[in-house]
Short mmCIF file of C-alpha atoms and ligand atoms in Angstrom, two decimals:
data_model
loop_
_atom_site.label_atom_id
_atom_site.label_comp_id
_atom_site.label_asym_id
_atom_site.label_seq_id
_atom_site.Cartn_x
_atom_site.Cartn_y
_atom_site.Cartn_z
CA MET E 1 -0.21 0.06 0.06
CA ASN E 2 1.06 3.80 -0.66
CA VAL E 3 0.93 5.92 2.19
CA LEU E 4 0.39 10.00 2.49
CA ILE E 5 1.64 11.55 5.47
CA VAL E 6 0.09 15.30 6.50
CA GLY E 7 2.73 17.04 8.13
CA GLY E 8 6.60 18.04 8.52
CA GLY E 9 7.73 17.21 11.86
CA GLY E 10 9.56 15.17 14.14
CA ARG E 11 6.70 13.63 14.99
CA GLU E 12 5.88 12.97 10.94
CA HIS E 13 9.37 11.97 10.31
CA ALA E 14 9.23 8.87 12.94
CA ILE E 15 5.38 8.14 11.40
CA ALA E 16 7.70 7.98 7.91
CA TRP E 17 10.40 6.08 9.45
CA ALA E 18 8.00 3.24 11.28
CA LEU E 19 6.15 3.10 8.39
CA LYS E 20 9.36 2.53 5.71
CA LYS E 21 9.68 -0.51 8.07
CA SER E 22 6.30 -2.19 7.20
CA PRO E 23 7.13 -4.89 4.05
CA LYS E 24 3.17 -4.21 3.52
CA VAL E 25 4.15 -0.61 2.48
CA ASN E 26 5.39 0.37 -1.18
CA LYS E 27 5.90 4.30 -1.21
CA ILE E 28 5.59 6.96 1.43
CA TYR E 29 4.11 10.80 0.49
CA ALA E 30 4.63 13.41 2.12
CA VAL E 31 2.81 17.02 2.45
CA PRO E 32 4.91 19.18 3.07
CA GLY E 33 6.70 16.68 4.92
CA ASN E 34 10.58 18.56 5.56
CA ALA E 35 14.31 17.94 4.52
CA GLY E 36 14.47 14.29 6.73
CA ILE E 37 11.78 12.95 5.49
CA ALA E 38 12.29 13.01 1.98
CA GLU E 39 15.14 10.86 2.05
CA ILE E 40 12.52 8.31 2.89
CA ALA E 41 9.32 9.59 1.46
CA LEU E 42 8.00 11.84 -1.61
CA CYS E 43 7.49 15.17 -0.23
CA TYR E 44 6.10 18.54 -1.66
CA PRO E 45 7.11 20.86 0.43
CA GLU E 46 4.61 23.15 -1.67
CA ILE E 47 1.52 21.86 -0.50
CA LYS E 48 1.15 22.92 3.40
CA SER E 49 -1.21 20.95 5.49
CA GLY E 50 -4.09 23.12 5.60
CA ASP E 51 -4.65 23.31 2.05
CA PHE E 52 -7.26 20.96 1.73
CA ASP E 53 -7.80 21.38 -1.75
CA LYS E 54 -4.66 21.28 -3.17
CA ILE E 55 -4.40 17.57 -0.82
CA ALA E 56 -6.95 16.55 -2.39
CA GLU E 57 -6.42 17.24 -6.26
CA PHE E 58 -3.02 15.72 -4.91
CA LEU E 59 -4.81 12.76 -4.05
CA LYS E 60 -7.03 12.61 -7.27
CA LYS E 61 -3.67 12.98 -9.25
CA ARG E 62 -2.04 9.76 -7.53
CA LYS E 63 -4.74 7.44 -7.27
CA ASP E 64 -2.75 5.11 -6.10
CA ILE E 65 -2.54 6.00 -2.08
CA GLY E 66 -4.62 3.58 -0.29
CA LEU E 67 -4.62 5.72 2.83
CA THR E 68 -3.44 8.68 4.44
CA VAL E 69 -2.02 9.72 8.41
CA VAL E 70 -2.96 13.33 9.41
CA ALA E 71 -0.80 14.17 11.94
CA PRO E 72 -1.41 17.39 13.14
CA ASP E 73 -3.58 19.32 15.10
CA ASN E 74 -4.88 22.37 13.24
CA PRO E 75 -5.94 20.19 10.35
CA LEU E 76 -7.51 17.70 12.36
CA ALA E 77 -9.05 20.36 14.18
CA ASP E 78 -10.51 22.12 11.16
CA GLY E 79 -11.64 18.68 9.95
CA LEU E 80 -9.57 17.28 7.20
CA VAL E 81 -10.30 13.81 7.96
CA ASP E 82 -13.96 14.46 7.57
CA PHE E 83 -13.02 16.07 4.12
CA PHE E 84 -10.90 12.92 3.03
CA ASN E 85 -14.46 10.58 4.64
CA GLU E 86 -16.75 12.82 2.39
CA ARG E 87 -14.69 11.82 -0.85
CA GLY E 88 -14.03 8.07 -0.30
CA HIS E 89 -10.77 8.67 0.98
CA ARG E 90 -8.77 6.51 3.87
CA ALA E 91 -7.77 8.42 6.31
CA PHE E 92 -6.15 7.55 10.24
CA GLY E 93 -6.85 10.36 12.68
CA PRO E 94 -10.06 11.69 14.38
CA VAL E 95 -12.52 13.90 12.68
CA LYS E 96 -13.24 17.33 14.01
CA SER E 97 -15.73 16.55 16.28
CA ALA E 98 -14.00 14.11 17.73
CA ALA E 99 -10.75 16.28 17.78
CA GLN E 100 -12.27 18.68 20.03
CA ILE E 101 -11.89 17.17 22.38
CA GLU E 102 -7.88 18.82 21.82
CA SER E 103 -9.08 21.98 19.87
CA SER E 104 -11.33 23.40 22.56
CA LYS E 105 -9.93 22.92 26.40
CA ALA E 106 -13.43 23.90 27.33
CA PHE E 107 -14.83 21.18 25.98
CA SER E 108 -12.45 18.34 27.01
CA LYS E 109 -12.63 20.14 30.75
CA GLN E 110 -16.76 19.89 31.12
CA PHE E 111 -16.36 16.21 29.13
CA MET E 112 -14.43 15.56 32.02
CA LYS E 113 -16.49 17.02 34.65
CA LYS E 114 -19.20 15.03 32.61
CA TYR E 115 -18.01 11.63 33.59
CA GLU E 116 -15.91 11.93 36.56
CA ILE E 117 -12.54 11.56 34.90
CA PRO E 118 -10.35 13.22 37.20
CA THR E 119 -8.76 16.78 36.50
CA ALA E 120 -8.06 19.94 37.91
CA ARG E 121 -10.83 22.06 39.15
CA TYR E 122 -11.43 24.98 36.69
CA GLU E 123 -13.80 27.54 35.64
CA VAL E 124 -14.46 29.36 32.26
CA PHE E 125 -14.68 32.45 31.35
CA ASP E 126 -15.18 34.82 28.05
CA ASP E 127 -14.83 38.09 29.64
CA TYR E 128 -11.66 39.37 30.71
CA VAL E 129 -13.17 41.49 33.87
CA GLU E 130 -14.73 38.62 34.93
CA ALA E 131 -11.44 36.55 34.44
CA VAL E 132 -9.22 39.47 36.22
CA LYS E 133 -11.58 39.48 39.00
CA TYR E 134 -11.96 35.52 39.56
CA ALA E 135 -7.77 35.06 39.01
CA LEU E 136 -6.65 38.33 41.57
CA SER E 137 -8.84 36.49 44.46
CA SER E 138 -7.75 33.01 43.89
CA LYS E 139 -4.98 31.36 45.14
CA HIS E 140 -1.56 30.63 43.63
CA PRO E 141 0.12 29.37 41.82
CA LEU E 142 -2.95 29.23 38.90
CA VAL E 143 -3.15 27.89 35.64
CA ILE E 144 -4.34 29.89 33.08
CA LYS E 145 -4.93 27.91 29.44
CA ALA E 146 -6.41 29.38 25.98
CA ASP E 147 -9.34 27.33 25.05
CA GLY E 148 -8.45 26.74 21.86
CA LEU E 149 -5.06 25.34 19.93
CA ALA E 150 -2.39 27.49 20.34
CA VAL E 151 1.05 25.48 19.67
CA GLY E 152 1.68 24.03 22.59
CA LYS E 153 2.48 27.35 24.08
CA GLY E 154 -1.16 28.67 25.62
CA VAL E 155 -0.68 27.74 29.04
CA TYR E 156 0.72 29.81 32.04
CA VAL E 157 1.53 28.82 35.14
CA CYS E 158 1.00 31.82 37.01
CA GLU E 159 3.32 32.26 40.62
CA ASN E 160 1.44 35.65 41.34
CA THR E 161 -1.32 37.59 40.53
CA ARG E 162 0.80 40.23 38.35
CA GLU E 163 1.71 36.89 36.40
CA SER E 164 -2.26 35.62 36.10
CA LYS E 165 -3.06 39.29 34.78
CA HIS E 166 -0.23 39.02 32.21
CA ALA E 167 -1.59 35.66 31.34
CA ILE E 168 -5.37 37.21 30.74
CA ASP E 169 -4.16 40.03 29.23
CA GLU E 170 -1.80 37.91 26.80
CA LEU E 171 -4.95 35.81 25.97
CA MET E 172 -7.65 38.20 25.99
CA GLN E 173 -6.93 41.32 25.48
CA ASN E 174 -3.39 41.61 23.44
CA LYS E 175 -5.21 38.25 21.13
CA LYS E 176 -1.32 36.18 21.25
CA PHE E 177 -3.28 33.53 20.16
CA GLY E 178 -6.04 34.85 17.89
CA LYS E 179 -9.65 33.49 18.48
CA SER E 180 -7.62 30.76 20.82
CA GLY E 181 -7.70 32.98 23.36
CA GLU E 182 -10.99 34.35 23.43
CA LYS E 183 -11.78 31.85 25.92
CA ILE E 184 -9.95 30.90 28.77
CA ILE E 185 -9.78 28.86 31.03
CA ILE E 186 -8.35 29.42 34.79
CA GLU E 187 -7.48 26.11 36.96
CA GLU E 188 -5.52 24.75 40.04
CA PHE E 189 -2.43 24.08 40.19
CA LEU E 190 -1.49 20.33 40.11
CA GLU E 191 2.06 18.95 41.02
CA GLY E 192 3.64 15.80 40.73
CA PRO E 193 5.69 14.30 37.51
CA GLU E 194 3.87 14.02 34.72
CA ILE E 195 3.16 11.30 32.31
CA THR E 196 2.14 10.86 28.83
CA ILE E 197 0.38 8.02 27.60
CA LEU E 198 -0.73 7.89 23.46
CA ALA E 199 -3.92 5.33 22.60
CA PHE E 200 -4.43 4.10 19.15
CA SER E 201 -8.18 3.71 18.89
CA ASP E 202 -10.35 2.75 16.24
CA GLY E 203 -13.62 3.81 17.76
CA LYS E 204 -13.63 1.12 20.02
CA THR E 205 -11.65 0.29 21.81
CA PHE E 206 -8.32 1.66 23.26
CA ALA E 207 -4.97 0.27 22.39
CA PRO E 208 -2.69 1.91 24.44
CA MET E 209 1.14 2.64 24.08
CA VAL E 210 4.25 1.96 26.08
CA SER E 211 4.67 5.38 28.35
CA ALA E 212 6.29 8.79 28.25
CA GLN E 213 7.78 11.48 29.47
CA ASP E 214 8.25 15.17 27.90
CA HIS E 215 9.94 17.95 29.07
CA LYS E 216 7.82 21.04 28.22
CA ARG E 217 10.48 23.88 29.57
CA VAL E 218 12.97 24.96 27.68
CA PHE E 219 15.92 25.29 29.46
CA ASP E 220 17.65 23.31 32.04
CA ASP E 221 15.72 22.17 35.92
CA ASP E 222 11.98 23.28 34.01
CA LYS E 223 13.09 26.48 34.10
CA GLY E 224 11.63 29.06 31.00
CA PRO E 225 8.32 29.31 29.58
CA ASN E 226 6.56 26.37 28.02
CA THR E 227 7.79 24.81 24.52
CA GLY E 228 5.72 22.04 22.56
CA GLY E 229 8.66 19.81 23.94
CA MET E 230 12.23 19.90 24.46
CA GLY E 231 12.57 15.98 24.59
CA ALA E 232 11.10 12.81 25.35
CA PHE E 233 11.85 9.63 27.17
CA SER E 234 10.30 5.88 27.16
CA PRO E 235 9.54 4.62 29.43
CA SER E 236 8.50 6.36 32.69
CA ARG E 237 9.33 5.01 35.39
CA PHE E 238 6.04 7.05 37.20
CA TYR E 239 4.36 4.38 35.44
CA THR E 240 3.97 1.47 37.66
CA ALA E 241 2.37 -1.22 37.25
CA ASP E 242 -0.39 0.02 40.22
CA VAL E 243 -0.15 3.79 38.26
CA ALA E 244 -1.42 1.60 34.58
CA LYS E 245 -4.01 0.01 36.63
CA ASP E 246 -4.99 3.65 37.79
CA PHE E 247 -4.96 4.85 34.12
CA LYS E 248 -6.96 1.67 32.84
CA GLU E 249 -9.56 2.33 34.95
CA ASN E 250 -10.35 5.94 36.18
CA ILE E 251 -9.27 7.33 33.17
CA MET E 252 -8.80 5.30 29.93
CA LYS E 253 -12.49 3.49 30.51
CA LYS E 254 -14.02 6.53 31.40
CA THR E 255 -12.86 8.18 28.76
CA LEU E 256 -13.68 5.69 26.52
CA ASP E 257 -17.40 4.76 28.36
CA GLY E 258 -17.99 9.15 27.71
CA PHE E 259 -17.04 9.09 24.25
CA LYS E 260 -19.70 6.38 23.55
CA LYS E 261 -22.22 7.91 25.83
CA GLU E 262 -21.37 11.69 23.94
CA GLY E 263 -21.88 9.58 20.41
CA ILE E 264 -18.13 10.30 19.90
CA ILE E 265 -16.56 8.02 17.41
CA PHE E 266 -13.02 8.67 17.65
CA LYS E 267 -9.98 6.82 15.33
CA GLY E 268 -6.49 7.80 15.69
CA VAL E 269 -4.31 8.49 18.41
CA LEU E 270 -5.66 9.72 22.07
CA TYR E 271 -2.99 11.51 23.78
CA PHE E 272 -3.98 11.61 27.26
CA GLY E 273 -1.40 14.17 29.05
CA LEU E 274 -1.41 13.04 32.89
CA MET E 275 0.23 14.56 36.31
CA LEU E 276 0.66 11.94 38.97
CA THR E 277 -0.60 13.84 41.91
CA SER E 278 -0.59 13.28 45.47
CA GLU E 279 -4.20 12.14 45.08
CA GLY E 280 -3.62 9.98 42.97
CA LEU E 281 -3.51 9.79 38.76
CA LYS E 282 -5.19 13.21 37.49
CA VAL E 283 -5.65 14.21 33.17
CA ILE E 284 -4.18 17.60 31.99
CA GLU E 285 -4.51 17.43 28.74
CA TYR E 286 -6.21 15.59 25.98
CA ASN E 287 -4.39 15.66 22.35
CA ALA E 288 -5.95 13.79 19.82
CA ARG E 289 -2.95 12.36 17.81
CA PHE E 290 0.59 11.53 18.60
CA GLY E 291 2.20 13.62 21.01
CA ASP E 292 5.92 15.86 19.66
CA PRO E 293 8.58 14.22 20.42
CA GLU E 294 6.49 11.82 22.66
CA THR E 295 6.68 9.84 18.85
CA GLN E 296 10.23 9.64 18.65
CA VAL E 297 10.66 7.68 21.03
CA VAL E 298 7.35 5.49 21.45
CA LEU E 299 7.88 4.74 18.00
CA PRO E 300 11.40 2.56 18.05
CA ARG E 301 9.81 0.52 20.41
CA LEU E 302 6.73 -0.87 18.82
CA LYS E 303 7.65 -4.25 17.09
CA THR E 304 3.98 -4.26 15.33
CA ASP E 305 3.79 -3.30 11.63
CA ILE E 306 2.23 -0.02 11.96
CA LEU E 307 0.94 -0.67 8.99
CA ASP E 308 -1.46 -3.25 10.48
CA ILE E 309 -2.53 -0.39 13.03
CA PHE E 310 -3.30 2.47 11.09
CA ASN E 311 -5.61 -0.25 8.73
CA ALA E 312 -7.35 -1.60 11.69
CA CYS E 313 -8.46 1.62 13.52
CA VAL E 314 -9.93 2.65 10.32
CA ASP E 315 -11.19 -0.40 9.91
CA GLY E 316 -12.87 -1.31 13.73
CA THR E 317 -11.20 -4.17 13.89
CA LEU E 318 -8.09 -3.47 16.66
CA SER E 319 -9.38 -5.62 19.06
CA LYS E 320 -8.05 -8.71 16.98
CA LEU E 321 -4.44 -7.25 17.03
CA LYS E 322 -1.67 -8.04 19.42
CA ILE E 323 0.20 -5.40 19.46
CA GLU E 324 3.91 -5.70 21.13
CA TRP E 325 6.59 -3.68 22.17
CA GLU E 326 10.60 -3.76 22.72
CA LYS E 327 11.37 -3.83 26.07
CA ASN E 328 14.23 -1.31 25.78
CA CYS E 329 14.32 2.04 26.62
CA CYS E 330 14.84 5.17 23.96
CA VAL E 331 15.71 9.05 24.70
CA CYS E 332 14.95 12.10 22.05
CA VAL E 333 17.04 14.93 22.41
CA ILE E 334 15.78 18.12 20.48
CA LEU E 335 17.80 20.57 19.11
CA ALA E 336 15.78 23.66 18.52
CA SER E 337 17.17 27.04 16.97
CA GLY E 338 18.37 29.87 19.34
CA GLY E 339 15.43 32.12 20.63
CA TYR E 340 12.75 29.19 20.42
CA PRO E 341 9.44 29.52 21.51
CA GLY E 342 10.02 33.32 21.14
CA GLU E 343 11.39 34.32 18.12
CA PHE E 344 14.32 32.43 15.95
CA GLU E 345 16.22 33.06 12.98
CA LYS E 346 15.70 29.96 9.73
CA GLY E 347 18.23 29.01 6.96
CA LEU E 348 20.68 28.91 9.11
CA PRO E 349 23.11 25.53 7.81
CA ILE E 350 23.08 22.74 9.99
CA THR E 351 26.33 19.98 9.70
CA VAL E 352 26.23 16.15 10.70
CA LYS E 353 29.32 14.45 10.75
CA ASP E 354 29.67 11.10 11.56
CA ILE E 355 26.88 10.07 13.37
CA ASP E 356 26.57 6.76 14.78
CA ASP E 357 24.47 3.90 12.97
CA ASP E 358 21.61 2.81 15.73
CA VAL E 359 20.89 6.94 16.43
CA MET E 360 17.65 8.06 14.54
CA LEU E 361 17.79 11.71 13.43
CA PHE E 362 14.25 12.82 13.39
CA HIS E 363 14.07 16.37 11.50
CA ALA E 364 11.73 18.92 13.18
CA GLY E 365 12.10 22.09 11.06
CA THR E 366 14.50 21.10 8.59
CA ALA E 367 14.71 22.23 4.48
CA LYS E 368 17.33 22.17 2.22
CA SER E 369 18.82 25.45 -0.21
CA GLY E 370 20.06 23.58 -2.65
CA ARG E 371 22.22 20.91 -1.56
CA LYS E 372 22.65 22.59 1.75
CA LEU E 373 20.67 21.09 5.25
CA ILE E 374 19.36 24.53 6.62
CA THR E 375 17.45 25.49 9.99
CA ASP E 376 13.62 25.85 9.00
CA GLY E 377 11.72 25.70 12.09
CA GLY E 378 12.00 26.49 15.97
CA ARG E 379 12.41 22.98 16.91
CA VAL E 380 14.80 21.36 14.25
CA LEU E 381 16.62 18.12 14.90
CA GLY E 382 15.66 15.19 17.94
CA VAL E 383 18.90 13.03 18.32
CA THR E 384 17.39 9.84 19.63
CA VAL E 385 18.29 6.42 20.47
CA CYS E 386 17.53 3.61 22.27
CA GLY E 387 19.54 1.13 24.71
CA LYS E 388 19.42 -1.10 27.39
CA SER E 389 18.36 1.25 30.30
CA ILE E 390 17.65 5.83 29.78
CA VAL E 391 21.01 6.57 31.20
CA ASP E 392 22.83 4.32 28.00
CA ALA E 393 20.12 5.46 25.95
CA ARG E 394 20.81 9.23 26.84
CA ALA E 395 24.67 8.99 27.26
CA LYS E 396 24.31 7.85 23.34
CA ALA E 397 22.66 10.87 22.78
CA TYR E 398 24.28 13.77 24.10
CA LYS E 399 27.45 12.07 22.70
CA ASN E 400 26.21 11.89 19.16
CA ILE E 401 25.04 16.28 19.88
CA GLU E 402 28.63 16.91 19.02
CA SER E 403 28.47 15.68 15.65
CA ILE E 404 25.50 18.46 14.86
CA LYS E 405 25.89 21.78 14.80
CA PHE E 406 23.95 25.04 13.40
CA GLU E 407 24.50 28.95 14.86
CA ASN E 408 23.07 29.27 18.05
CA MET E 409 21.29 25.84 18.16
CA HIS E 410 20.22 25.15 21.76
CA PHE E 411 19.01 22.03 23.30
CA ARG E 412 18.56 20.96 27.57
CA LYS E 413 21.12 18.80 28.81
CA ASP E 414 18.67 17.08 31.12
CA ILE E 415 16.36 14.82 28.92
CA GLY E 416 16.15 11.81 30.23
CA ILE E 417 16.93 12.92 33.84
CA LYS E 418 13.19 13.92 35.53
CA LYS E 419 12.48 14.53 39.12
P1 LIG Q 501 -1.94 20.79 28.70
O1 LIG Q 501 -1.50 22.14 27.25
O2 LIG Q 501 -2.58 21.47 28.89
O3 LIG Q 501 -1.16 20.05 28.34
O4 LIG Q 501 -0.71 21.78 29.39
C1 LIG Q 501 0.85 22.53 29.00
C2 LIG Q 501 1.77 22.01 30.59
O5 LIG Q 501 1.21 22.96 30.93
C3 LIG Q 501 1.84 20.76 31.04
O6 LIG Q 501 2.17 19.66 30.32
C4 LIG Q 501 2.09 20.86 32.48
O7 LIG Q 501 3.44 21.31 32.76
C5 LIG Q 501 1.72 22.61 32.74
N1 LIG Q 501 0.09 22.56 33.15
C6 LIG Q 501 -0.92 22.38 32.67
N2 LIG Q 501 -1.73 22.38 33.37
C7 LIG Q 501 -1.57 22.65 34.83
C8 LIG Q 501 -1.87 22.23 35.95
N3 LIG Q 501 -3.45 22.56 36.49
N4 LIG Q 501 -1.07 22.86 36.61
C9 LIG Q 501 0.30 22.41 36.59
N5 LIG Q 501 0.89 22.30 35.56
C10 LIG Q 501 -0.04 22.38 34.38
N1 LIG Q 502 4.35 16.84 23.86
C1 LIG Q 502 3.45 17.52 23.19
C2 LIG Q 502 2.49 17.59 22.64
O1 LIG Q 502 2.39 16.67 21.59
O2 LIG Q 502 1.52 18.45 23.11
#
């Protein structure tokens, strides 16, 4: 089967890499893709992932594509899978109404409240004055979030009322994330280690993948603003058998039951962003897709043919498939552009010398200028290595980073060391 991937980041490179291992996959296409994906797939940089008409036109021309994997949040939230379904194309990913579980935090919080899924206590505001009044009289730290999508940057953890006021101003008055911040969520601050569980779903069952942990803050020791993720590792040592039991009974099952009662048919990957608090596991957020960079450490551990899993999700036959995982560990360190998650320069030349054979160098924001590899995004590369232990894998990742250079390259030195 020939497969099209929509997207062009490290997650999409990891998906392409996993598909490439399948003997059942013939050609892989990607829109827009990136310079790394182009090494294993035919990329079309001129077709952006939000350009539904151009993608449909491309599918019509290339009649040989049997499945399209829609990976990023925005096209899912905007209904690209519905658009494909209406045109008779098979697509892996949730339809728009199901993707709402990510694209509206107000929707997902109400869903959790209704189905008694443990999460932080919260209030929703669409009035600026009311929001400020509430925040100023609340106990801090306090967490303030944009309702809609904000490239992973719409969450403010506020230590005091000055920071809360600033966050509300940014979202509601300065419209930093446009319409996404017209409605905001103000919620209680939770403490504890974070765990990501991605689960395949065919609309009837969930098949959870191995656990992972993401490092969201830009600087070492979890300092600085939130990013899309500066690195990840798998498995999480906090995801013990007891925690897994808690997850399956109190979160995964209740989520599935809730979906069924609401008539939500979720096909694709559901991302459970969890926090292990002193009161047990709580949901910080749902995403309607593979996480990035978590995917870069989870898919290298997958033994089962990923095409079989994608097809089972689309066809509703997931319960018949046994999904197997390697018993190893995996670490991914993101090399970012200086300035990210704020302003950064693009187009800087990247040099890569003598990378070990067992390193998977997933490209996140790269492009080609002639034959030269250049930076093309905030997160540029994901240096991913598997090993016997996290310590072993992270040592190999950091050793290999010494062979990669671009101006103002920035990365965290503590990926894989998580309290
Ligand atoms: P989200 O986009 O909702 O996952 O939030 C991004 C990050 O902000 C999370 O991964 C947490 O690190 C942090 N965060 C979000 N909500 C809370 C909360 N209620 N308490 C503490 N930290 C939070
Ligand atoms: N790494 C967090 C996310 O994909 O949303």
